[in-house]
Each structure stands twice: as structure tokens, then as C-alpha cells.
Tab-separated table of C-alpha atoms and ligand atoms in Angstrom:
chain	number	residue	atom	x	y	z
M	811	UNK	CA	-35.011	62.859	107.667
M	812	UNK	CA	-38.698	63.182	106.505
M	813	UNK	CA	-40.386	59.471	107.634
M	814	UNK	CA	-41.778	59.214	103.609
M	815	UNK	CA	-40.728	55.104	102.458
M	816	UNK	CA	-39.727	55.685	99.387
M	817	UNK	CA	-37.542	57.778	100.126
M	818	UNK	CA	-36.353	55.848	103.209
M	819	UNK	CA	-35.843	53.088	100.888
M	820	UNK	CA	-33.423	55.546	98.564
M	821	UNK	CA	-31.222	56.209	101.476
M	822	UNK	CA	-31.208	52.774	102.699
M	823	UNK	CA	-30.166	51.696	99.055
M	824	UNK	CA	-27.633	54.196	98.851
M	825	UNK	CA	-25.885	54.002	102.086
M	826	UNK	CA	-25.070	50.425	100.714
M	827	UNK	CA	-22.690	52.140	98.474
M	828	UNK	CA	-18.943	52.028	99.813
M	829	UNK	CA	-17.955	55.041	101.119
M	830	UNK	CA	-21.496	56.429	101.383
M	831	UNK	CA	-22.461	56.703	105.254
M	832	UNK	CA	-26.023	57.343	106.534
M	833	UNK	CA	-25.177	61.706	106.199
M	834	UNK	CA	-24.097	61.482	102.526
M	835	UNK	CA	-26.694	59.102	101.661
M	836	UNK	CA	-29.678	61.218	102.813
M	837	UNK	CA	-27.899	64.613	101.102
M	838	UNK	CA	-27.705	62.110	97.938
M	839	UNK	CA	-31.807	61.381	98.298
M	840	UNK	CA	-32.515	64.905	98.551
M	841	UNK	CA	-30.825	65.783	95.584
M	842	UNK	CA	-32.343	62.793	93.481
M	843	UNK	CA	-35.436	63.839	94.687
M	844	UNK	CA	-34.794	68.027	93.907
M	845	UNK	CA	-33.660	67.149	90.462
M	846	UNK	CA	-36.271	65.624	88.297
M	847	UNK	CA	-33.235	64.909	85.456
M	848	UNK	CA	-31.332	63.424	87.525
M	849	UNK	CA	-33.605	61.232	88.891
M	850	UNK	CA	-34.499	59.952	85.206
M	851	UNK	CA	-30.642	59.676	84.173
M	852	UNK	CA	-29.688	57.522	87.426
M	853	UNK	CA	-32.802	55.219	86.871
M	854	UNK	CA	-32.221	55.039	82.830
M	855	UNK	CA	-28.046	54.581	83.278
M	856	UNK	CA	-28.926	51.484	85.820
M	857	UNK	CA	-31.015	50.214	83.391
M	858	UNK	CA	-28.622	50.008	80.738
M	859	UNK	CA	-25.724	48.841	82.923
M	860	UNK	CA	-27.564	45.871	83.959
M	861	UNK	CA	-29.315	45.101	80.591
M	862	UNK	CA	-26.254	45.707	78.500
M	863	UNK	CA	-23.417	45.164	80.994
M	864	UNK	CA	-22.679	41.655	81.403
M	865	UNK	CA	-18.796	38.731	82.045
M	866	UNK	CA	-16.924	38.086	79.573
M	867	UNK	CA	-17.234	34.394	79.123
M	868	UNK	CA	-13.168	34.514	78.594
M	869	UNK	CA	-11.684	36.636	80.710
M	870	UNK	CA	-14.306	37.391	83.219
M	871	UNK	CA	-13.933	41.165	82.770
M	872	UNK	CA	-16.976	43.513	82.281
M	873	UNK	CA	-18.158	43.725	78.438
M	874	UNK	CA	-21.142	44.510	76.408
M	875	UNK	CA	-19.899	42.333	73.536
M	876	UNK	CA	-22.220	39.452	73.136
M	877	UNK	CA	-19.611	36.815	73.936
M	878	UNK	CA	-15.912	38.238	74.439
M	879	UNK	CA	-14.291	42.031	75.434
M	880	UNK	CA	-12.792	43.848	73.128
M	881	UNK	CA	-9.098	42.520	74.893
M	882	UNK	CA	-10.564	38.766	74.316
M	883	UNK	CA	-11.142	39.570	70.925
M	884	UNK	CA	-8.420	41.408	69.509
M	885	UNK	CA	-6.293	39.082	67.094
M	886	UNK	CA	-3.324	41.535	67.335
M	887	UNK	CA	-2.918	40.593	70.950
M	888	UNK	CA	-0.280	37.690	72.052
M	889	UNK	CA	-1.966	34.280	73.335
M	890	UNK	CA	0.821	33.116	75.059
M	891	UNK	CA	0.741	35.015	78.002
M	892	UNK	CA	-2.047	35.667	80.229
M	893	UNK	CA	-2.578	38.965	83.127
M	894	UNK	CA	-4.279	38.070	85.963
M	895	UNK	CA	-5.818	40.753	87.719
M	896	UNK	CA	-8.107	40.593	91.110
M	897	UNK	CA	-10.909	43.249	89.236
M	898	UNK	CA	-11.941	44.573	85.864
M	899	UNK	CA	-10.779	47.667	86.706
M	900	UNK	CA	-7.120	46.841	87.348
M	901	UNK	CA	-7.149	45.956	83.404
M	902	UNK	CA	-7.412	49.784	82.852
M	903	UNK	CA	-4.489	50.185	84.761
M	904	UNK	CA	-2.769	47.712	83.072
M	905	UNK	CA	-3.658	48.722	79.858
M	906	UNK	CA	-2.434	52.477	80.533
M	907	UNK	CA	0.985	51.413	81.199
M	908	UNK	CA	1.214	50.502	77.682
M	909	UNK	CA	3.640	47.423	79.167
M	910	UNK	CA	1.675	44.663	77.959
M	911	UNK	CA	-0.071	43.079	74.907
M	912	UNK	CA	-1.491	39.600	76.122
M	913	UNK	CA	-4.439	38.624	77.377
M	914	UNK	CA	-6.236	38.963	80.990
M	915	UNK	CA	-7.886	36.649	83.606
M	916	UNK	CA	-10.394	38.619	86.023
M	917	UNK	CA	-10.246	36.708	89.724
M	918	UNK	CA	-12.887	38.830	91.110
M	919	UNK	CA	-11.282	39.126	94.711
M	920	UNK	CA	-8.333	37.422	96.206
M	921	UNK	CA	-8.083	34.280	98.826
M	922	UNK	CA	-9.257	35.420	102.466
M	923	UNK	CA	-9.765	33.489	104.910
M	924	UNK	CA	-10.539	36.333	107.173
M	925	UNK	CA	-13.210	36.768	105.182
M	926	UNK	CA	-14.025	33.490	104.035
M	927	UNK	CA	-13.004	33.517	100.820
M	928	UNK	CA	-11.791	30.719	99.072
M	929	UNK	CA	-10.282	29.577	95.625
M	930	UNK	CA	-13.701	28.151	94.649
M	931	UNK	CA	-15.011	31.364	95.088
M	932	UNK	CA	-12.992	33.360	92.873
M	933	UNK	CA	-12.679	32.355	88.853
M	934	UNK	CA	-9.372	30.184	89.370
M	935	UNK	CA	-10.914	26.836	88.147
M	936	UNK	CA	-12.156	28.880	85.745
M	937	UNK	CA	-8.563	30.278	84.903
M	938	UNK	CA	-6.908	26.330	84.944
M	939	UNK	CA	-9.508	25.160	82.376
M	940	UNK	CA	-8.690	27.912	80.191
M	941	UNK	CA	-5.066	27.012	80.373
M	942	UNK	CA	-5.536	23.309	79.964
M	943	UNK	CA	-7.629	24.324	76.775
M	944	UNK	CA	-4.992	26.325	75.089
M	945	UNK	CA	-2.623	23.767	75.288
M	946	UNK	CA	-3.772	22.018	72.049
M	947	UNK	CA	-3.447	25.409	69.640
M	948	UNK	CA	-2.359	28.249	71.026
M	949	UNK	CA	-0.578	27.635	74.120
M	950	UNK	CA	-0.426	30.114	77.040
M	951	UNK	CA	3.239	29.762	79.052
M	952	UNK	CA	3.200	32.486	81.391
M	953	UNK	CA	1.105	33.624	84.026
M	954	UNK	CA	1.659	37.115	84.896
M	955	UNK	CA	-0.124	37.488	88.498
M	956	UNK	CA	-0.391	41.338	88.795
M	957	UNK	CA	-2.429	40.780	92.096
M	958	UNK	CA	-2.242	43.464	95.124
M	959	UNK	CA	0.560	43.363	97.530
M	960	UNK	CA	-1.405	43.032	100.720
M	961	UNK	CA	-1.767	39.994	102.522
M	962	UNK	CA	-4.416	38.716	100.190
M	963	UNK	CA	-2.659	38.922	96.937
M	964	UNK	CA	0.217	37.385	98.930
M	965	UNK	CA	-1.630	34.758	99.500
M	966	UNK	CA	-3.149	34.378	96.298
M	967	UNK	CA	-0.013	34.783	94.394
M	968	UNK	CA	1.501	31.502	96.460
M	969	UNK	CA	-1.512	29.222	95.450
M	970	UNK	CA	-1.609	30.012	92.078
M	971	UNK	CA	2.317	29.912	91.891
M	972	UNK	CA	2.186	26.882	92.992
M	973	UNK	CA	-0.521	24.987	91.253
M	974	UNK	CA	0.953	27.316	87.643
M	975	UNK	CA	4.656	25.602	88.275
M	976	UNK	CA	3.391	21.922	88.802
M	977	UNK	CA	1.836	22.133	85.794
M	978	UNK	CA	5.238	23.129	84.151
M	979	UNK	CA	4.009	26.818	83.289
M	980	UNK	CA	6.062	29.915	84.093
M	981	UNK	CA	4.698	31.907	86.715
M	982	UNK	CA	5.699	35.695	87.192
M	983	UNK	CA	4.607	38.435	89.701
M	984	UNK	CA	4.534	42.096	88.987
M	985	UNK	CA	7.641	43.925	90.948
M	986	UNK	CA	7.013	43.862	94.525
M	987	UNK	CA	5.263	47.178	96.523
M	988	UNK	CA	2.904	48.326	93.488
M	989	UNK	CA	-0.442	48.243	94.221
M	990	UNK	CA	-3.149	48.067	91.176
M	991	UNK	CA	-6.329	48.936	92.870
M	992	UNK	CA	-8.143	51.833	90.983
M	993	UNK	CA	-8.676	53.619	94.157
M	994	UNK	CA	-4.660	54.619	94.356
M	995	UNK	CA	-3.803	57.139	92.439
M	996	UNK	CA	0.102	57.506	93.450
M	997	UNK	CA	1.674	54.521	91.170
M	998	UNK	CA	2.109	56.424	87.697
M	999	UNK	CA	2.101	54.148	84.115
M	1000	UNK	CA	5.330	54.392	84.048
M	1001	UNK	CA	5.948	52.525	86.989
M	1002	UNK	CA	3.415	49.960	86.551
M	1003	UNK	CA	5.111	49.702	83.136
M	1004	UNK	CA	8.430	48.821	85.339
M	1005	UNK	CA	7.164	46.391	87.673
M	1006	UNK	CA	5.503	44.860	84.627
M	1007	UNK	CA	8.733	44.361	82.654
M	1008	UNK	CA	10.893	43.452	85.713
M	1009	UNK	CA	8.342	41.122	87.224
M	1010	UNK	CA	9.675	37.928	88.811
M	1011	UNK	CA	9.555	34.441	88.590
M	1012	UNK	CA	8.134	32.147	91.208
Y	1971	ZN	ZN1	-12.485	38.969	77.829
């Protein structure tokens, strides 16, 4: 590794990618560095995602509407019941199954201790007042929690069961063993689809 900052700097900001170690990082630099176009294209793309890219005041998902995502926005969609997801992305997944037309709550994480995360740190006060809200026009009844099935979503899924059913709403969870995280591959649309529609009470 050439001892030039900015480029130091590069590979230190890369390597803070996940799944980008210290070797890949410094190949990365190179290559940035080798390919004028590329250079221009990363900088101008990061630009625009962070001018452009911005919550969704609703549903906490990523949007570059001015105020709510194309899901948040959509009249055709039922109001009633609610998706909540630990990340945007598992709303693709969702979506691809083709199993469900309501709306979606972002969490942004799961409850771990471990790693000292808390409810107040993920959107779930947010998620209550948007409940308590709807109650007056269009109230939502379920709460579909399509969280992970690791030992965070476990957890997560028994708080928010729990809090959901006191306040007399109908709290589901996706079929057990399906995991929505957009880095695995092996759970098909069809069988999200199928833990969507057989998804169980709490
Ligand atoms: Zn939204």
C-alpha cells in the first residue's frame, strides 16, 4: 500500500463497508483511482443518495417522495393492516411475494441486548403513535410482525405481541423458520407468500 493520505483515507472509508476487509478495500482504491469514470460515478451516485434519499415520515422506509413512499401513498392499498419489517429492504421481499396489500412499519433493527439495543432505539413508539392515530378514521387491527427468526426477532416479536394484544389489536407472526433478510437468497416468493398467509396469532 503506497503511504499517499488520500488514498489511505479511501481504504480506511471503504473497509468500513460490511464485508469489505483491509485486502478488498485497497484492490477497491486502486481501481477508483485507475478509473477516472468511476471515480466521478461513485462520488456523483453518493451525492444523490444522500441529497435525494431520505425516511419516510410514515413508514420509516427509504423514499425520495417529499413526504410519504410510494407504499404510504398508494390509495389502492388496505389501511387496516400494517407489515412490520426490521429494514427497508425486507419490504422488497415482501412485496415480491405478491402476498400482501397493506401497509409497512420499518423498525430499523430488532431488540438486543447483546448489543445494547433497546425499544427506544428502534421506531416502535413511533409505530404505537401511528396506531393510536388511526383509530379515529381508518383503523389498523392487525399487526403482521414479519421480523427474522433469530433470537432478536424472537425477542422483538414477544414485546410487541405483547404491548399489540393489551391494546386489544390482533397480532400475527409470519410462519415460523423464514428468514427475510435480503442477504438470503434460499426462501423463494412463493414461500414467503405461505408463511405470509398462514402466519399466526400471538
Ligand atoms: Zn412510507
Amino acid at each position: 500500500m503506497l503511504r499517499i493520505a488520500a488514498l489511505e483515507k479511501l481504504v480506511h472509508q471503504l473497509n468500513r463497508l460490511p464485508g469489505i476487509g483491509p485486502k478488498t478495500a485497497q484492490r477497491l482504491a486502486y481501481q477508483i483511482l485507475r478509473e477516472p469514470e468511476l471515480s466521478t460515478g461513485l462520488q456523483e451516485a453518493l451525492v444523490a443518495v444522500r441529497e435525494t434519499v431520505h425516511l419516510c415520515e410514515r413508514c420509516f422506509s427509504y423514499t425520495d417522495e417529499p413526504t410519504a413512499c410510494r407504499y404510504c401513498a398508494d390509495t389502492s392499498r388496505k389501511d387496516d393492516v400494517i407489515c412490520v419489517v426490521e429494514e427497508p429492504s425486507d419490504i422488497v421481499r415482501v412485496e415480491s411475494s405478491g402476498a400482501f396489500r397493506g401497509r409497512y412499519h420499518v423498525l430499523h433493527g430488532a431488540i438486543s441486548p447483546l448489543d445494547g439495543v433497546g425499544p427506544d432505539d428502534l421506531k416502535i413508539r413511533e409505530l404505537l403513535s401511528r396506531i393510536e392515530e388511526s383509530q379515529g378514521s381508518a383503523p389498523i387491527t392487525e399487526v403482521i410482525l414479519a421480523l427474522d427468526p433469530d433470537l432478536e426477532g424472537d425477542t422483538t416479536v414477544l414485546y410487541l405481541a405483547k404491548i399489540l394484544t393489551e391494546r386489544g389489536l390482533k397480532a400475527t407472526r409470519i410462519a415460523s423458520g423464514v428468514p427475510l433478510g435480503s442477504d438470503i437468497d434460499y426462501v423463494d416468493d412463493r414461500t414467503l407468500g405461505r408463511a405470509l398467509e398462514n402466519r399466526v396469532e400471538l
